[in-house]
XYZ file of C-alpha atoms in Angstrom:
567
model
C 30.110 -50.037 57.830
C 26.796 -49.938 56.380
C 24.792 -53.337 57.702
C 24.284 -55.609 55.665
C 21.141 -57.213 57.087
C 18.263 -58.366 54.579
C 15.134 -56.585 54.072
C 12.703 -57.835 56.799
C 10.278 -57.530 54.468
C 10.263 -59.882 50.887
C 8.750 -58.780 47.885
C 8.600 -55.188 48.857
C 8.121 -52.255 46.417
C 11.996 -51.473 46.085
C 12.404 -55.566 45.101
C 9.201 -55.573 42.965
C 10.293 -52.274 41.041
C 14.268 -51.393 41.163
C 16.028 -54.713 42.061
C 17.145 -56.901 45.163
C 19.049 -54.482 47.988
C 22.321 -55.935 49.452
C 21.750 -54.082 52.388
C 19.149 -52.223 54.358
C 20.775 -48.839 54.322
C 20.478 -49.199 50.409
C 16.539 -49.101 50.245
C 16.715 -46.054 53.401
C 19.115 -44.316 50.845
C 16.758 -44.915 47.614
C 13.950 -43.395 49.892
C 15.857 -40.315 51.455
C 16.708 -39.135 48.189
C 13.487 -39.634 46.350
C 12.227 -37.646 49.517
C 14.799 -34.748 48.819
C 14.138 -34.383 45.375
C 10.026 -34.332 46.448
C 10.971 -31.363 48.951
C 12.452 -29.425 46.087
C 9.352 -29.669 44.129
C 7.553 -28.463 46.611
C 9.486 -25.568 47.333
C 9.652 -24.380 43.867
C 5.914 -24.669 43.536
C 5.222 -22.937 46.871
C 7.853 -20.271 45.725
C 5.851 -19.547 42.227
C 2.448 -19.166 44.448
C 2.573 -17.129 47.125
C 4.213 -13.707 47.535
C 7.790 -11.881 48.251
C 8.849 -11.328 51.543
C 6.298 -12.977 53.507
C 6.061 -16.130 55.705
C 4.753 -18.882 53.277
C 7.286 -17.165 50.947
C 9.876 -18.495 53.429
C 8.065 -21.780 53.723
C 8.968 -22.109 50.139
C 12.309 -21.544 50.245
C 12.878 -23.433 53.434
C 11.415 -26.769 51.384
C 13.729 -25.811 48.631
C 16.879 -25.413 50.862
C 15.905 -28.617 52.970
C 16.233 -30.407 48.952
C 20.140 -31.013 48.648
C 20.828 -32.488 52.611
C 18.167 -35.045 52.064
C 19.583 -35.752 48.061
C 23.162 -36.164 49.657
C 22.434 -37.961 52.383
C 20.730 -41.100 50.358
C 23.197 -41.137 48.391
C 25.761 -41.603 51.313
C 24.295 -43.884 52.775
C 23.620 -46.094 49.449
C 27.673 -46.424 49.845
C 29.328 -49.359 51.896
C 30.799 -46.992 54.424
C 31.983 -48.012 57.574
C 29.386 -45.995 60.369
C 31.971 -43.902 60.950
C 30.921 -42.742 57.511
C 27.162 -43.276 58.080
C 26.760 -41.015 60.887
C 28.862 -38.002 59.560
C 26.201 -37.822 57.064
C 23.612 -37.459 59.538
C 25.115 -35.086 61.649
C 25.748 -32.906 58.873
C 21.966 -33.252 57.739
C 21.073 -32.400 60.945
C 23.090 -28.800 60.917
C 21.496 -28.455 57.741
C 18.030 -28.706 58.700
C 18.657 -26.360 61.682
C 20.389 -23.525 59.729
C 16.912 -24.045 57.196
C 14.928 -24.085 61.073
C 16.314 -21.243 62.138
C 16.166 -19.255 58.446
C 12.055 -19.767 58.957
C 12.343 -18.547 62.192
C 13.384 -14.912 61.149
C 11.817 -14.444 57.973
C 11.005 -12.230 56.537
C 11.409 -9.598 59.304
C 14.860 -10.609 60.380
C 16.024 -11.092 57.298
C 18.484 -9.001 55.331
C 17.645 -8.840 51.520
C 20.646 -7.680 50.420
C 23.488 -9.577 51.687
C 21.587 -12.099 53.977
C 22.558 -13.504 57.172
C 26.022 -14.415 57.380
C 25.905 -17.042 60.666
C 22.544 -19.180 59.122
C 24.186 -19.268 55.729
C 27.327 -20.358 57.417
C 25.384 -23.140 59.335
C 23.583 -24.484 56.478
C 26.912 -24.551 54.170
C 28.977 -26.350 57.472
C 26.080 -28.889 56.979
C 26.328 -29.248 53.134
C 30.414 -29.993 54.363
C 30.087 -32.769 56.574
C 27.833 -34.379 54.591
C 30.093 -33.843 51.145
C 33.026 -35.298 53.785
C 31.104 -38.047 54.248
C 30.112 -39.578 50.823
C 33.601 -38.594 49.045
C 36.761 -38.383 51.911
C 35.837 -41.100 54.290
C 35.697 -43.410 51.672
C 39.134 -42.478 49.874
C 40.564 -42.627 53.919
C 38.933 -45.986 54.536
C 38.490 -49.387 52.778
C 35.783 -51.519 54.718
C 35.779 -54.339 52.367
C 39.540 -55.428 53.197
C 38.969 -54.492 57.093
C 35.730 -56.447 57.451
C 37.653 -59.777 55.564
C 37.981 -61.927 58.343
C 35.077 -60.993 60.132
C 32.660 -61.547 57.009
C 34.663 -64.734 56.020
C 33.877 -66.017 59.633
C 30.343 -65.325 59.198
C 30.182 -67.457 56.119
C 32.110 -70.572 57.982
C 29.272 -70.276 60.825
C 26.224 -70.389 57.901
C 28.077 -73.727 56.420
C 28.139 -75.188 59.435
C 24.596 -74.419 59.988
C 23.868 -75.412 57.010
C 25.449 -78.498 57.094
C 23.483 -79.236 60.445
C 20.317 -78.214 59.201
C 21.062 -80.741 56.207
C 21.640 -83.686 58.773
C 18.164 -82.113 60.825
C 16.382 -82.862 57.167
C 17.741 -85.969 56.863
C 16.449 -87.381 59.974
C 13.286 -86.318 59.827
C 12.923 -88.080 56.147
C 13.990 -90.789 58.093
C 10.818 -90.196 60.452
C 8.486 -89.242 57.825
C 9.215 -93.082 56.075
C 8.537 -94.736 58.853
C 4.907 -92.644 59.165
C 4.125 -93.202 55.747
C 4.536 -97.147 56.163
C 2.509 -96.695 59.436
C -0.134 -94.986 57.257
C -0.087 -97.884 54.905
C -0.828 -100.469 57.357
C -3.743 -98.314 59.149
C -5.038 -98.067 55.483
C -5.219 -101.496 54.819
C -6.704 -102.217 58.372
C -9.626 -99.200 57.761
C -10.365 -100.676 54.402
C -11.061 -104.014 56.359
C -12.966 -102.361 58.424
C -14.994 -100.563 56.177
C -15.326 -103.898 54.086
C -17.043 -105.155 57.553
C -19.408 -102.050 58.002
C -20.825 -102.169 54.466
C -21.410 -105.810 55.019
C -23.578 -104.604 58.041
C -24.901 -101.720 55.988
C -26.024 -104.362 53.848
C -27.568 -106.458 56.833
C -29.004 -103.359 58.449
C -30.916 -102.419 55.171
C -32.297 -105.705 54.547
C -33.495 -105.870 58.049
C -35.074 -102.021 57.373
C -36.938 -102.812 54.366
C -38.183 -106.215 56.407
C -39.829 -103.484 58.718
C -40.930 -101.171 56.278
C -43.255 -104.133 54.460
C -44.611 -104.997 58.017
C -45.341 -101.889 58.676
C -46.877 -101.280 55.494
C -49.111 -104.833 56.033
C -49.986 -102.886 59.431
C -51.122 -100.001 57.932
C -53.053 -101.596 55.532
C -55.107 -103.366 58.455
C -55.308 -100.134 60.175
C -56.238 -98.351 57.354
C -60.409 -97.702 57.188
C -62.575 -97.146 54.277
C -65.276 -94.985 56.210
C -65.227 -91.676 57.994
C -67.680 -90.800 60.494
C -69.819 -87.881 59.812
C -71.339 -85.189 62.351
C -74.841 -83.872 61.340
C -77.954 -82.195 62.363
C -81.718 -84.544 61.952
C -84.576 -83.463 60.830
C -85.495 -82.057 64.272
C -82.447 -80.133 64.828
C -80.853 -82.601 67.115
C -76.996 -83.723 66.410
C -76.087 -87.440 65.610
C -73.498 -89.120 64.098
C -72.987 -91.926 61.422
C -70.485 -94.217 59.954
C -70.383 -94.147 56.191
C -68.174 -96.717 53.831
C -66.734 -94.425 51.035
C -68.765 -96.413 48.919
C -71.368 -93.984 50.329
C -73.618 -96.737 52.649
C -74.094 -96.014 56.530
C -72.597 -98.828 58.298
C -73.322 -97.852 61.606
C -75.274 -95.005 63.321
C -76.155 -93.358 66.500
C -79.233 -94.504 67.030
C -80.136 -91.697 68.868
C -80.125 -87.496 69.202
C -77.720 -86.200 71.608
C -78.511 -82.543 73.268
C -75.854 -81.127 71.615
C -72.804 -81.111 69.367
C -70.149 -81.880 71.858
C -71.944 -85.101 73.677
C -72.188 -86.365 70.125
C -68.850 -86.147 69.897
C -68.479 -87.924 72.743
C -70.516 -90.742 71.909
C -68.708 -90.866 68.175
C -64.973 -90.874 70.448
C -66.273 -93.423 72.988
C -67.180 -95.931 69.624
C -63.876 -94.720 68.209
C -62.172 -96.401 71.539
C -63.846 -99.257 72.228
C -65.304 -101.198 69.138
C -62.078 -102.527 67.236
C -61.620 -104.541 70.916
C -65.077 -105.284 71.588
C -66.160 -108.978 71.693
C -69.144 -110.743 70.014
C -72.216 -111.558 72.278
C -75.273 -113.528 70.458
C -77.962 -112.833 72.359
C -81.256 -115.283 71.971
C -84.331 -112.839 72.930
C -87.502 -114.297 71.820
C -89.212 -112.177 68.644
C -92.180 -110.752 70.518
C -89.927 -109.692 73.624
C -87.148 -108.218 70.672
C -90.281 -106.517 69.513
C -91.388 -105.117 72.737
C -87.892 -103.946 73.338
C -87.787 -101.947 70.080
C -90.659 -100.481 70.666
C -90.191 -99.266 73.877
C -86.712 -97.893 72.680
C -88.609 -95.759 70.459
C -88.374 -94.890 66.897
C -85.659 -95.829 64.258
C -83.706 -92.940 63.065
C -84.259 -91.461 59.915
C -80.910 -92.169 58.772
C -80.408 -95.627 60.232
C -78.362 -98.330 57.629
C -79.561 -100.498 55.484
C -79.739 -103.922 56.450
C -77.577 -105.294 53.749
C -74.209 -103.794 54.949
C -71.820 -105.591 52.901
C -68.470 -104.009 52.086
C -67.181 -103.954 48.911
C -63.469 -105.193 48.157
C -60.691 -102.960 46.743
C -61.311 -104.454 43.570
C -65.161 -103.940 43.371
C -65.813 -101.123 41.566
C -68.493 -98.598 42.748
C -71.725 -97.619 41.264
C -72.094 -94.237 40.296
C -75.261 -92.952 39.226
C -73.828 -89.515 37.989
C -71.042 -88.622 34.911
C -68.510 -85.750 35.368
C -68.782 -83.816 31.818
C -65.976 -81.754 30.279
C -66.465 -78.189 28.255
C -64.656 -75.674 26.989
C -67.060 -72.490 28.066
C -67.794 -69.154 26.150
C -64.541 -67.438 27.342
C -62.078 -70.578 26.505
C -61.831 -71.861 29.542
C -61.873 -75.557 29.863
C -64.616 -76.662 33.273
C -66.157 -79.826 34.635
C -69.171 -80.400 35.972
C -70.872 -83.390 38.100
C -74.802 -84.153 36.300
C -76.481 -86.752 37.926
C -78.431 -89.041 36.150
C -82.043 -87.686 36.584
C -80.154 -83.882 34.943
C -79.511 -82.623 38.042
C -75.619 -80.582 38.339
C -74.484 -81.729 41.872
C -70.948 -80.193 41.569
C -69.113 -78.028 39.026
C -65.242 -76.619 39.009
C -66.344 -73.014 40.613
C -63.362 -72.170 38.355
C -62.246 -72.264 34.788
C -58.856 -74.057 33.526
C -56.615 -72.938 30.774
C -56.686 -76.399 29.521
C -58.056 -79.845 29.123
C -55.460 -81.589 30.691
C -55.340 -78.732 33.757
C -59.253 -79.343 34.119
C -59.064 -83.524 33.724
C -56.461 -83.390 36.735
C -58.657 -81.507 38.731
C -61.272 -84.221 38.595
C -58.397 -86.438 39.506
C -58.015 -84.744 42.639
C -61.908 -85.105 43.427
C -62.019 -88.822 43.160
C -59.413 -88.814 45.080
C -60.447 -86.797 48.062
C -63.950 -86.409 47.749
C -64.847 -89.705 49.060
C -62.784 -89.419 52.448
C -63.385 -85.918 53.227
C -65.190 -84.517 56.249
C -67.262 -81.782 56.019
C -67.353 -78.391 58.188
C -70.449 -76.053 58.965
C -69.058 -72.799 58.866
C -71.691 -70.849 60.344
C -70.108 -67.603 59.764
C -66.601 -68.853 60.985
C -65.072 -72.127 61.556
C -61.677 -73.004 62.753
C -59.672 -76.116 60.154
C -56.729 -78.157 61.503
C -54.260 -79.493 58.672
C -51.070 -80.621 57.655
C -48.947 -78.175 55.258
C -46.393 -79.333 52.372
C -43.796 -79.901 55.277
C -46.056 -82.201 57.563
C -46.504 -79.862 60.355
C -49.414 -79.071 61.795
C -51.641 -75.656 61.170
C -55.046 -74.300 61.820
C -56.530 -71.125 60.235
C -59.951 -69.671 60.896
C -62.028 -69.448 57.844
C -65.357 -66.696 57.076
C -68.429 -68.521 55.140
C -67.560 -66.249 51.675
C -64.334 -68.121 51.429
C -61.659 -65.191 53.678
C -59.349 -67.097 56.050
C -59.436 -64.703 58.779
C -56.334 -65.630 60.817
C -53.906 -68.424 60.925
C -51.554 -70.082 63.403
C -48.385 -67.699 62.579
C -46.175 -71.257 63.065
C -46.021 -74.940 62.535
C -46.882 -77.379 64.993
C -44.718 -80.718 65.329
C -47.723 -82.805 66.450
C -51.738 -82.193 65.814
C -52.260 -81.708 70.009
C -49.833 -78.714 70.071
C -51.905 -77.290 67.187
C -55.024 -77.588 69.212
C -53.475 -76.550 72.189
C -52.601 -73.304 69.719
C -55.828 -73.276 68.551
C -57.833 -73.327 72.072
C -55.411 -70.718 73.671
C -56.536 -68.349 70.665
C -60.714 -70.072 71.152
C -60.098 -68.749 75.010
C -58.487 -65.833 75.073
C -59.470 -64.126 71.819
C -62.649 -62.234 72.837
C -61.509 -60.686 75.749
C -57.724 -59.596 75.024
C -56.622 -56.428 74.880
C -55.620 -53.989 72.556
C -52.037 -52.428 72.051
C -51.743 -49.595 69.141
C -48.610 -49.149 67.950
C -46.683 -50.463 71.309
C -49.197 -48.551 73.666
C -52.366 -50.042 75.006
C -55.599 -48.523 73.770
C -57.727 -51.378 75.225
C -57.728 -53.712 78.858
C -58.593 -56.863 78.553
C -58.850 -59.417 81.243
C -57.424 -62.841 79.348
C -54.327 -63.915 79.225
C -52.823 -62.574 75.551
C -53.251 -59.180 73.761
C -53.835 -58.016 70.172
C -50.870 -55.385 68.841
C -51.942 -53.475 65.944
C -48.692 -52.210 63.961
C -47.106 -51.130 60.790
C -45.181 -53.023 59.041
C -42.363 -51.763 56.854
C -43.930 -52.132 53.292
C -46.477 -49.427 54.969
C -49.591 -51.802 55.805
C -50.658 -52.463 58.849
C -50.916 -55.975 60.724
C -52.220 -57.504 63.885
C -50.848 -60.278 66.277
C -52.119 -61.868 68.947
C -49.279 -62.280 71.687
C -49.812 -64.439 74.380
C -48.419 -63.582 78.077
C -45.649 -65.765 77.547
C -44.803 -64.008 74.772
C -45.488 -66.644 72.124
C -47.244 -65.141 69.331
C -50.620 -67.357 69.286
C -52.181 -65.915 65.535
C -51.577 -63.687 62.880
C -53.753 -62.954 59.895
C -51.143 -63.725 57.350
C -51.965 -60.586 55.326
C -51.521 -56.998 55.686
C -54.370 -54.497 55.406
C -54.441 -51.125 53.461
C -55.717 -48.783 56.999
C -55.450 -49.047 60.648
C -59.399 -49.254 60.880
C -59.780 -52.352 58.697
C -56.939 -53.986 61.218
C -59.036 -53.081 63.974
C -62.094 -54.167 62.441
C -60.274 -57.724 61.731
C -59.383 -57.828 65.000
C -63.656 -56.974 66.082
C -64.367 -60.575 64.009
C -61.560 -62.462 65.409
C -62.729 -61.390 69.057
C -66.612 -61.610 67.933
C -66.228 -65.299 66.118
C -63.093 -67.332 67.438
C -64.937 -68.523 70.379
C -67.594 -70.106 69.327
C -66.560 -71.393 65.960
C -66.544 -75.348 64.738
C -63.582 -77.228 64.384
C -62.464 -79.690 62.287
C -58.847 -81.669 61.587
C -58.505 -81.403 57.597
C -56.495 -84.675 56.108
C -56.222 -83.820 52.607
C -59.622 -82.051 52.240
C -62.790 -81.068 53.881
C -65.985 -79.776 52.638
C -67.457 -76.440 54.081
C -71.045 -75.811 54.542
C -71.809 -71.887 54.594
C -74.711 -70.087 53.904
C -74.208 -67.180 51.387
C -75.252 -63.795 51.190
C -78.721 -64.163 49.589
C -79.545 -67.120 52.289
C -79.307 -70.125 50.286
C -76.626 -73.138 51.859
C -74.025 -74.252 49.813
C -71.286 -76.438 50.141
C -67.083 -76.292 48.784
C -64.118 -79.054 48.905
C -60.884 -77.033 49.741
C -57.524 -78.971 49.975
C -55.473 -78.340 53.019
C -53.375 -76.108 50.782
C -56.145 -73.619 51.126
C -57.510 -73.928 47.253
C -60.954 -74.851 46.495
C -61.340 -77.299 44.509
C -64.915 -78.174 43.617
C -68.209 -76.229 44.859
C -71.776 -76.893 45.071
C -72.408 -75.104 41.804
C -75.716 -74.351 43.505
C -77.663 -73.084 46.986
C -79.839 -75.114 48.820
C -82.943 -74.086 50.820
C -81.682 -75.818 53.980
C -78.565 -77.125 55.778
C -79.663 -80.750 55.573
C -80.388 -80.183 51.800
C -76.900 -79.688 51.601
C -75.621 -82.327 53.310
C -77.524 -84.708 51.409
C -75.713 -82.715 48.359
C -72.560 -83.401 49.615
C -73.285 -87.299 50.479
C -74.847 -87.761 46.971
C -71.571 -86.030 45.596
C -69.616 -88.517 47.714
C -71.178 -91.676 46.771
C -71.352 -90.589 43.045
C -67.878 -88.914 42.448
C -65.519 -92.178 42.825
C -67.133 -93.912 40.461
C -68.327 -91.159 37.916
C -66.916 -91.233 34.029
C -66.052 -88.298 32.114
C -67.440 -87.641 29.168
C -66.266 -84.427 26.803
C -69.486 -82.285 25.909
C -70.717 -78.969 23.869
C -71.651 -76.723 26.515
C -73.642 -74.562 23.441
C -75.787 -78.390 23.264
């Protein structure tokens, strides 16, 4: 008998479009004779294109004949035949397809026009038989239903009882799945005890945090300085340093010229370290020996404080003796400049706004920094050490007309890896070598090497690539030719050495001399901008230091005012 097994696979296309099969052999049958009626078509399309009495002519009527075994067959097997049945309809579709195999084989040449060939006909019709025998005697001879009674009534007794255990399987595992959920409950009730205890802590743990955020704040406020020590060059060319309030008096100075830049450093470091601990001695020298003293230690320095050294409180306000005015200029722009009182511009924006409020928060960012920022001498180059938008640490080497030359390529997580950065770059830069394009063009005897490439927007770029492999500076910026990379790379090698450092909080001023040979001076944020220039040169580099301390002691405290600029 046909079987009567399920589909192994639900939903398929005979379910989804025709209905669902009782058996398997009821989908094969639904396929075999769409397949039949599919070789039919194509033998009577072959047939109409190609010509008499050759081989693809045969092809053609080979498809055709192969048409009415496979037609048959599915619908035998659609039947619920015993496989007695079944399998006479397969032999006889196999003597069909071999009379049809063995017509191909002789045509056309061994093939008689006119009355054909008897045996191949023969073999194809005994085919056509068995499988006729199949689908209408067998069934008439046989009745599967009534044989297969007992055996398909036993079948059904052995699913109930399945059934029935299954049912009692169900059962106890509802059983289980009660006694889980009441477990659940009581580990739900002990959690939200739990997590009653934890936010009490929370609550305990955040009081306790913001005690230690307001002592560290108290901390920070006695840590916290209102002066900045300064680096400069005297009158005779030799370096000191001073201690100015941001109130603009000097508080505390060298006393003395130092050889060069780097033992005043020193000496400014050593102060640094030891005077917050430093005790108080009174020492009771008679005047004429404190005279003699002084005079044999020479000279007081030009730039030696004041006397009256008093600081200020946060509340004291501080005395400005300039006014920052506001005006729209001829191209509607909105600007500010820095007058002093005796008419003298000491600062202006360097840059128009496209509004008043734009231009009024830009003096809001030069009261703000102005007073606490250091200044650099970039003399042509200098190297800057900040802190970007994320906190990290970066340094980029800067030309006096305002170019940054090259930057770090990566953020630092603390201000000594950045100078470590920055001092493997200071050492190695000017004798690196030179790789073009993965091939090395130039020897060098340090311990990196430039590579010159192209990058894939088609502009070219340089990197300096340490031995390690860590890439040490980049210049941030691709150039137009190969030769103005290489000639970037000349500067970096001719300048990194020997230019001046300095760690940028939130801004610094630059000191540069310009192209016509006057000294100026510019406030850039860490961020890169400028935000403030001289607005004039100066015939020395002390002239514009003192530019830059006037604009320090005056800017704090300076109002703004809203002027003509055609008065």
């Amino acid at each position: 008998m046909a079987s009567d097994d399920q589909p192994t696979q639900e939903g398929g296309l005979y379910e989804r479009r025709i209905g669902t099969p009782t058996t398997t052999d009821e989908v094969n049958g639904y396929w075999l004779f769409g397949f039949g009626v599919l070789l039919g078509l194509a033998g009577v399309v072959v047939f109409f294109l190609t010509d008499s009495a050759t081989t693809t002519r045969g092809i053609g009527y080979a498809l055709a004949a192969l048409a009415p075994p496979f037609i048959m067959l599915g619908a035998v097997i659609r039947f619920p035949l015993r496989r007695t049945g079944t399998y006479l309809g397969y032999l006889g579709t196999a003597v069909s397809v071999l009379g049809v195999v063995w017509f191909v084989n002789i045509f056309p040449g061994g093939w008689s026009t006119t009355t054909g060939e008897t045996t191949i006909i023969a073999v194809y019709g005994v085919g056509l038989f068995l499988i006729g025998l199949a689908g209408t005697v067998v069934p008439l001879l046989s009745d599967p239903v009534y044989e297969d009674y007992d055996r398909m009534r036993g079948e059904a007794a052995a699913a109930t009882d399945a059934a029935e255990e299954t049912t009692a399987e169900l059962e106890s595992t509802r059983e289980e799945l009660d006694a889980t959920r009441e477990e659940l409950k009581s580990t739900e009730s002990e959690l939200a005890t739990a997590r009653e205890e934890l936010t009490s802590t929370e609550s305990d743990l955040e009081a306790a945090r913001e005690e230690r955020t307001a002592a560290e704040a108290a901390a920070a406020s006695l840590r916290e300085s209102k002066a900045r020590f300064e680096l400069f060059e005297d009158a005779s060319g030799k370096p000191r340093w001073r201690l100015r309030h941001r109130n603009g008096n000097v508080i505390a100075t060298s006393g003395q010229g130092y050889s060069s830049r780097g033992k005043a450093q020193q000496g400014l470091h050593s102060v640094r370290r030891n005077a917050l601990g430093a005790g108080l001695l009174r020492i009771e020298t008679p005047v004429a020996e404190a005279e003699a003293v002084a005079d044999d230690d020479g000279p007081e320095p030009e730039d030696a404080a004041e006397p009256d050294v008093a600081v200020p409180s946060d509340d004291e306000e501080i005395a400005s003796k300039a006014t920052f005015e506001l005006f729209e200029d001829a191209g509607g722009d909105w600007r500010w400049r820095l007058v002093h009182d005796n008419g003298n511009i000491i600062s202006d924006s360097g840059e128009g706004y496209s509004s008043k409020s734009n231009a009024e928060r830009a003096l809001g960012r030069i009261r703000e920094h102005v007073a606490a920022a250091d200044y650099l001498q970039v003399d042509p180059t200098a190297f800057e050490m900040f802190r970007d938008v994320n906190g990290n640490w970066r340094w980029r080497l800067i030309h006096e007309n305002g170019n940054i030359l090259a930057d770090s390529g990566e953020e630092y997580s603390s201000r000594s890896k950045a100078r470590q950065g920055l001092d493997s770059v200071r050492s190695n830069a000017a004798e690196a070598a030179l790789e073009v394009d993965g091939e090395e063009t130039e020897s060098g005897s340090s311990n990196a090497a430039f590579e010159l490439y192209e990058d894939a927007a088609g502009e070219y770029r340089w990197r300096l690539r340490h031995d390690n492999g860590n890439i040490i500076a980049d210049p941030g910026e691709g150039y137009a030719s190969k030769s103005n990379a290489r000639d970037a790379i000349g500067r970096i090698r001719e300048y990194a050495s020997e230019a001046d450092v300095l760690d940028v909080g939130s801004a610094a001023f630059e000191i540069y001399e310009d192209a016509g040979g006057d000294w100026r001076w510019r406030l850039r944020h860490r961020n890169g901008n400028i935000v403030a220039d001289s607005g004039e040169g100066y015939a020395s580099r002390p002239n514009a230091v003192d530019g830059i301390t006037s604009v320090k002691r005056n800017a704090p405290g300076a109002e703004t005012e809203t002027v003509d600029a055609s008065e």
